[in-house]
Coordinates of C-alpha atoms and ligand atoms in Angstrom, one line a residue:
M1 CA 117.8 93.4 75.8
N2 CA 115.8 90.4 75.4
Y3 CA 113.4 89.1 78.4
N4 CA 110.1 87.6 78.8
T5 CA 107.5 87.7 81.6
H6 CA 106.6 85.0 83.4
N7 CA 104.3 84.0 86.6
T8 CA 102.4 86.8 87.8
L9 CA 104.3 87.7 91.2
L10 CA 102.0 90.7 92.2
Y11 CA 98.6 91.2 91.3
V12 CA 96.5 94.3 92.8
E13 CA 93.0 94.9 91.9
D14 CA 90.6 97.6 92.1
L15 CA 92.1 98.7 95.6
S16 CA 91.0 101.8 97.6
V17 CA 91.7 102.8 101.1
V18 CA 89.2 105.5 102.7
Y19 CA 89.9 106.7 105.9
G20 CA 86.4 108.1 107.6
D21 CA 84.8 110.3 104.8
K22 CA 88.5 111.0 102.9
T23 CA 89.2 108.5 100.0
V24 CA 92.9 108.7 99.9
I25 CA 93.5 106.2 97.2
K26 CA 90.9 104.5 94.6
D27 CA 90.7 102.4 91.4
V28 CA 94.4 100.8 92.0
N29 CA 95.2 98.2 89.6
F30 CA 98.4 96.7 88.2
V31 CA 100.2 93.5 87.4
E32 CA 103.5 92.8 87.8
K33 CA 105.2 89.8 86.4
D34 CA 108.6 87.7 86.7
V35 CA 110.9 88.9 84.5
V36 CA 113.1 86.7 83.0
R37 CA 116.3 87.2 80.7
E38 CA 118.4 84.1 79.3
G39 CA 121.5 84.1 81.7
N40 CA 120.7 86.0 84.2
V41 CA 118.9 86.4 87.4
T42 CA 116.8 88.9 87.2
G43 CA 114.5 90.2 90.2
Q44 CA 111.9 93.0 89.7
V45 CA 112.7 96.7 91.0
I46 CA 109.3 98.5 90.9
A47 CA 109.1 102.4 91.7
F48 CA 106.4 104.4 92.4
V49 CA 106.5 108.2 92.5
G50 CA 104.0 111.3 93.1
R51 CA 103.8 114.3 94.6
S52 CA 103.7 114.7 98.3
G53 CA 100.4 113.3 100.0
R54 CA 98.7 111.4 96.9
G55 CA 99.1 108.3 98.8
K56 CA 102.1 106.3 98.4
S57 CA 102.5 105.2 101.5
T58 CA 98.7 104.5 102.2
L59 CA 99.2 102.4 98.9
F60 CA 102.0 100.7 100.3
R61 CA 100.4 100.1 103.6
A62 CA 97.5 98.5 102.0
M63 CA 99.8 96.4 99.9
T64 CA 101.7 94.5 102.7
G65 CA 98.9 94.0 104.8
L66 CA 99.6 96.7 107.3
I67 CA 96.2 98.5 107.1
K68 CA 92.9 96.5 105.5
P69 CA 91.9 98.2 102.4
T70 CA 88.6 99.5 101.8
T71 CA 88.0 97.7 98.8
G72 CA 90.3 95.2 96.1
K73 CA 92.5 92.9 96.6
V74 CA 96.2 92.0 96.7
L75 CA 97.7 88.9 95.3
I76 CA 101.3 87.6 95.5
A77 CA 102.8 84.4 94.1
D78 CA 102.4 82.0 97.0
T79 CA 106.1 80.3 96.5
T80 CA 105.8 78.1 99.6
T81 CA 103.9 75.2 97.4
A82 CA 105.0 73.2 94.6
S83 CA 103.1 74.7 91.9
E84 CA 104.5 78.0 90.6
N85 CA 101.2 79.5 89.6
D86 CA 99.5 79.5 92.9
A87 CA 98.5 83.1 94.3
K88 CA 97.4 84.1 97.7
E89 CA 96.0 87.2 99.4
V90 CA 98.7 89.2 101.3
N91 CA 98.8 88.9 104.9
E92 CA 100.7 91.2 107.3
G93 CA 104.6 89.9 107.1
D94 CA 104.5 88.3 103.8
I95 CA 106.2 91.2 102.5
G96 CA 109.2 93.0 104.5
F97 CA 108.2 96.7 105.0
V98 CA 110.2 99.9 105.7
D99 CA 108.4 102.3 106.9
Q100 CA 108.8 105.8 105.9
K101 CA 109.6 106.7 109.6
Y102 CA 111.6 103.5 109.9
T103 CA 110.6 102.8 113.4
L104 CA 112.9 100.3 115.1
F105 CA 112.8 98.6 118.5
R106 CA 113.7 101.4 120.9
N107 CA 114.9 98.6 123.1
K108 CA 117.6 96.8 120.8
T109 CA 120.8 98.0 120.0
V110 CA 121.8 97.7 116.0
Y111 CA 123.2 94.4 116.5
E112 CA 120.1 92.8 119.0
A113 CA 117.7 94.3 116.1
L114 CA 119.5 92.4 113.2
L115 CA 119.7 89.2 115.7
F116 CA 116.2 89.2 115.9
A117 CA 115.3 89.7 112.0
L118 CA 117.3 86.6 111.9
R119 CA 115.5 84.8 114.3
K120 CA 113.6 82.6 111.9
K121 CA 116.4 81.5 109.8
E122 CA 118.2 78.3 110.2
M123 CA 121.5 79.3 110.6
T124 CA 124.1 78.7 113.5
K125 CA 124.8 81.3 116.2
E126 CA 128.1 81.9 114.6
E127 CA 126.7 82.1 110.9
K128 CA 124.5 84.6 112.3
H129 CA 126.9 86.7 114.0
T130 CA 129.2 86.8 110.5
T131 CA 126.2 87.9 108.5
I132 CA 125.7 90.5 110.6
M133 CA 129.0 92.0 111.2
S134 CA 129.4 91.4 107.2
Y135 CA 126.5 93.7 106.6
L136 CA 127.3 96.1 109.5
T137 CA 131.1 96.7 108.2
D138 CA 129.5 96.8 104.5
W139 CA 126.8 99.6 105.4
G140 CA 129.4 101.6 107.4
L141 CA 127.5 100.7 110.7
A142 CA 130.0 98.6 112.7
Q143 CA 130.8 101.4 115.1
A144 CA 127.0 101.9 116.1
K145 CA 126.4 98.3 116.8
D146 CA 125.9 98.4 120.4
Q147 CA 124.0 101.7 120.1
Y148 CA 120.1 102.6 120.6
P149 CA 118.0 103.8 118.0
C150 CA 118.2 106.9 120.0
E151 CA 121.9 107.3 119.7
L152 CA 121.6 107.0 116.0
S153 CA 121.7 109.3 113.0
G154 CA 118.7 109.5 110.9
G155 CA 120.9 107.8 108.0
Q156 CA 122.2 105.3 110.5
R157 CA 118.7 104.3 111.6
Q158 CA 117.4 104.2 107.8
R159 CA 120.3 101.8 106.8
T160 CA 119.8 99.5 110.1
A161 CA 116.3 99.3 108.8
V162 CA 117.0 98.4 105.5
I163 CA 119.5 95.4 106.6
E164 CA 116.9 94.2 109.0
Q165 CA 114.2 93.9 106.1
I166 CA 116.9 92.2 103.7
L167 CA 118.1 90.1 106.6
C168 CA 114.1 88.6 107.5
S169 CA 112.4 88.9 104.3
G170 CA 111.2 86.7 101.6
H171 CA 110.8 87.4 97.9
Y172 CA 109.2 90.7 98.6
M173 CA 110.4 94.2 100.0
V174 CA 108.5 97.3 99.8
L175 CA 110.7 100.2 100.9
D176 CA 109.0 103.6 101.5
E177 CA 111.4 106.2 100.4
P178 CA 114.7 104.4 101.3
F179 CA 116.8 107.4 100.0
S180 CA 115.6 109.7 101.9
G181 CA 117.9 111.8 104.2
L182 CA 121.2 109.3 103.1
D183 CA 124.2 111.0 101.6
V184 CA 125.8 110.1 98.6
G185 CA 128.2 106.8 100.1
N186 CA 124.8 105.6 101.6
I187 CA 122.6 106.2 98.8
E188 CA 125.6 104.1 96.8
D189 CA 124.9 101.1 99.8
V190 CA 121.3 100.9 99.2
K191 CA 121.5 100.9 95.3
K192 CA 124.3 97.9 95.8
A193 CA 122.1 95.9 98.0
F194 CA 119.3 96.6 95.2
N195 CA 121.6 94.9 93.3
L196 CA 122.3 92.2 95.6
I197 CA 118.9 91.3 96.3
T198 CA 117.6 91.0 92.8
S199 CA 120.4 89.1 91.2
S200 CA 119.9 86.5 94.1
H201 CA 116.6 85.1 93.0
E202 CA 114.4 85.2 90.0
F203 CA 111.3 86.2 92.5
N204 CA 113.2 88.8 94.4
T205 CA 111.0 91.9 93.9
I206 CA 111.8 95.7 95.5
I207 CA 109.3 98.1 95.4
Y208 CA 110.2 101.6 96.8
S209 CA 109.0 104.8 96.6
T210 CA 110.8 107.8 95.8
H211 CA 111.0 112.0 95.6
D212 CA 114.3 111.3 93.1
I213 CA 112.8 110.6 90.0
E214 CA 116.3 110.2 88.7
L215 CA 116.7 107.3 91.2
A216 CA 113.3 106.0 89.7
V217 CA 114.4 106.3 86.2
E218 CA 117.9 104.6 87.0
L219 CA 117.0 101.7 89.2
A220 CA 113.4 100.8 88.4
D221 CA 112.5 98.4 85.5
S222 CA 108.6 99.4 86.1
I223 CA 107.4 102.9 87.6
Y224 CA 104.3 104.0 88.5
V225 CA 103.3 107.7 89.2
I226 CA 100.5 108.0 91.8
G227 CA 98.8 111.4 91.3
Y228 CA 95.3 112.9 91.4
P229 CA 93.6 111.8 88.1
T230 CA 91.6 114.3 85.7
I231 CA 88.1 113.2 85.6
E232 CA 85.9 115.0 82.9
G233 CA 88.3 117.9 82.7
K234 CA 88.4 118.3 86.8
K235 CA 90.8 117.0 88.9
A236 CA 89.7 114.5 91.6
D237 CA 91.2 114.6 95.1
Y238 CA 92.0 110.9 95.3
G239 CA 95.6 109.0 94.4
T240 CA 95.7 106.5 91.9
I241 CA 98.2 105.5 89.3
V242 CA 98.1 108.4 86.5
K243 CA 101.0 106.5 84.6
H244 CA 102.7 103.6 83.8
I245 CA 106.2 103.3 82.3
D246 CA 107.6 100.1 81.5
M247 CA 111.3 100.7 81.0
K248 CA 111.8 97.1 79.6
E249 CA 109.5 97.7 76.8
L250 CA 111.5 101.2 76.0
N251 CA 114.6 99.0 76.2
L252 CA 115.9 101.5 79.2
A253 CA 116.1 99.0 81.8
W254 CA 119.1 97.5 82.9
K255 CA 121.2 99.9 81.1
D256 CA 123.3 103.0 82.5
F257 CA 121.6 106.2 82.8
G258 CA 121.8 108.4 79.6
L259 CA 120.1 110.7 77.3
D260 CA 117.1 108.7 76.7
H261 CA 116.6 108.2 80.6
I262 CA 116.6 112.0 81.0
E263 CA 113.4 112.2 78.4
V264 CA 111.6 109.6 81.1
V265 CA 112.6 111.9 83.8
K266 CA 110.7 114.8 82.3
Q267 CA 107.9 113.1 81.1
I268 CA 107.3 112.0 84.4
K269 CA 107.8 115.5 86.1
A270 CA 105.2 116.5 83.7
T271 CA 103.0 114.1 84.6
M272 CA 103.4 114.7 88.4
L273 CA 102.9 118.4 87.8
N274 CA 99.4 118.2 86.4
S275 CA 98.3 115.3 88.9
Ligands
ATP301 N1 95.6 107.1 109.1 C1 94.9 108.2 108.4 N2 94.2 108.8 108.5 C2 93.7 109.9 107.8 N3 94.4 110.3 106.5 C3 95.5 110.0 106.8 C4 95.7 108.6 107.2 N4 97.1 108.4 106.8 C5 97.1 109.2 105.7 N5 96.2 109.9 105.5 C6 95.9 111.0 104.4 O1 96.2 110.5 103.2 C7 96.6 111.1 102.1 C8 97.8 110.2 101.9 O2 99.2 110.3 102.6 P1 100.1 109.5 102.1 O3 101.0 109.2 103.2 O4 99.8 107.9 101.7 O5 101.0 110.3 101.2 P2 102.2 110.0 100.3 O6 102.3 109.8 98.9 O7 103.0 108.8 100.9 O8 102.9 111.4 100.6 P3 104.8 111.9 101.2 O9 105.3 111.6 99.7 O10 104.6 113.1 101.7 O11 105.1 110.5 102.0 C9 97.0 112.3 102.9 O12 96.4 113.3 102.6 C10 97.2 111.9 104.4 O13 96.7 113.3 105.4
MG302 MG1 104.6 108.6 101.8

């Protein structure tokens, strides 16, 4: 499938995070560009996989400006300026972030939380209500509309958090394990949401982590494996990118999951086992 790449949307250089004397991630470098396909609005879907504790969530927190990295920088396209090539350092709030623990406001019902997510949007009260109700219905949350987080199931909380980010995010959205704890129907809802987001603007970029390698290979057009690198024959104990798979280059992006995808899944699993 033909495609070109244009503006840089995400630029991560020499990123490291150290907690106390423990280096959690180090030497993280990658670039993601706007993918352009003729006759198609193509946002970016980027997956991060890797074994537990290798630093995916830490990387996400640093990438979204939630924690300050020990070294390195994260640049995103500055889509507020006229020139399309301007880049700016990421600040907390620039990139929507759905935490792995998907914390919701304790004192807000599902409806109130979503209304709060829309607070900066120029929409009338009625438009906001209609938007929220249509999401709640599509995502099977209409019944839970007036419930508080403590009265929701894990999957309901998760879906509320994802909708919240869809409503308030700009072009970037980072989701830490958006598929964990969801049933088959909910997984389809999140997949549909990915599609909706990426087909609504060229610059829209979804970055997610998952332990479901098949879901990474099925949905992403770029996949990074975070693991412990082997340096001079010895396994280090900090996380970094140990493999990058460009599904576009492999001619496997934007296609139904097939035998070639299964091969990629096998490769990734092998890499993970050694890192
Ligand atoms: N605030 C913190 N202070 C100290 N160490 C931390 C902190 N946050 C994370 N760590 C450590 O950093 C390492 C990476 O954790 P992280 O949550 O980023 O991994 P992960 O790849 O997201 O794992 P999982 O797949 O289980 O979610 C772990 O060893 C963890 O104990
Ligand atoms: Mg994590």
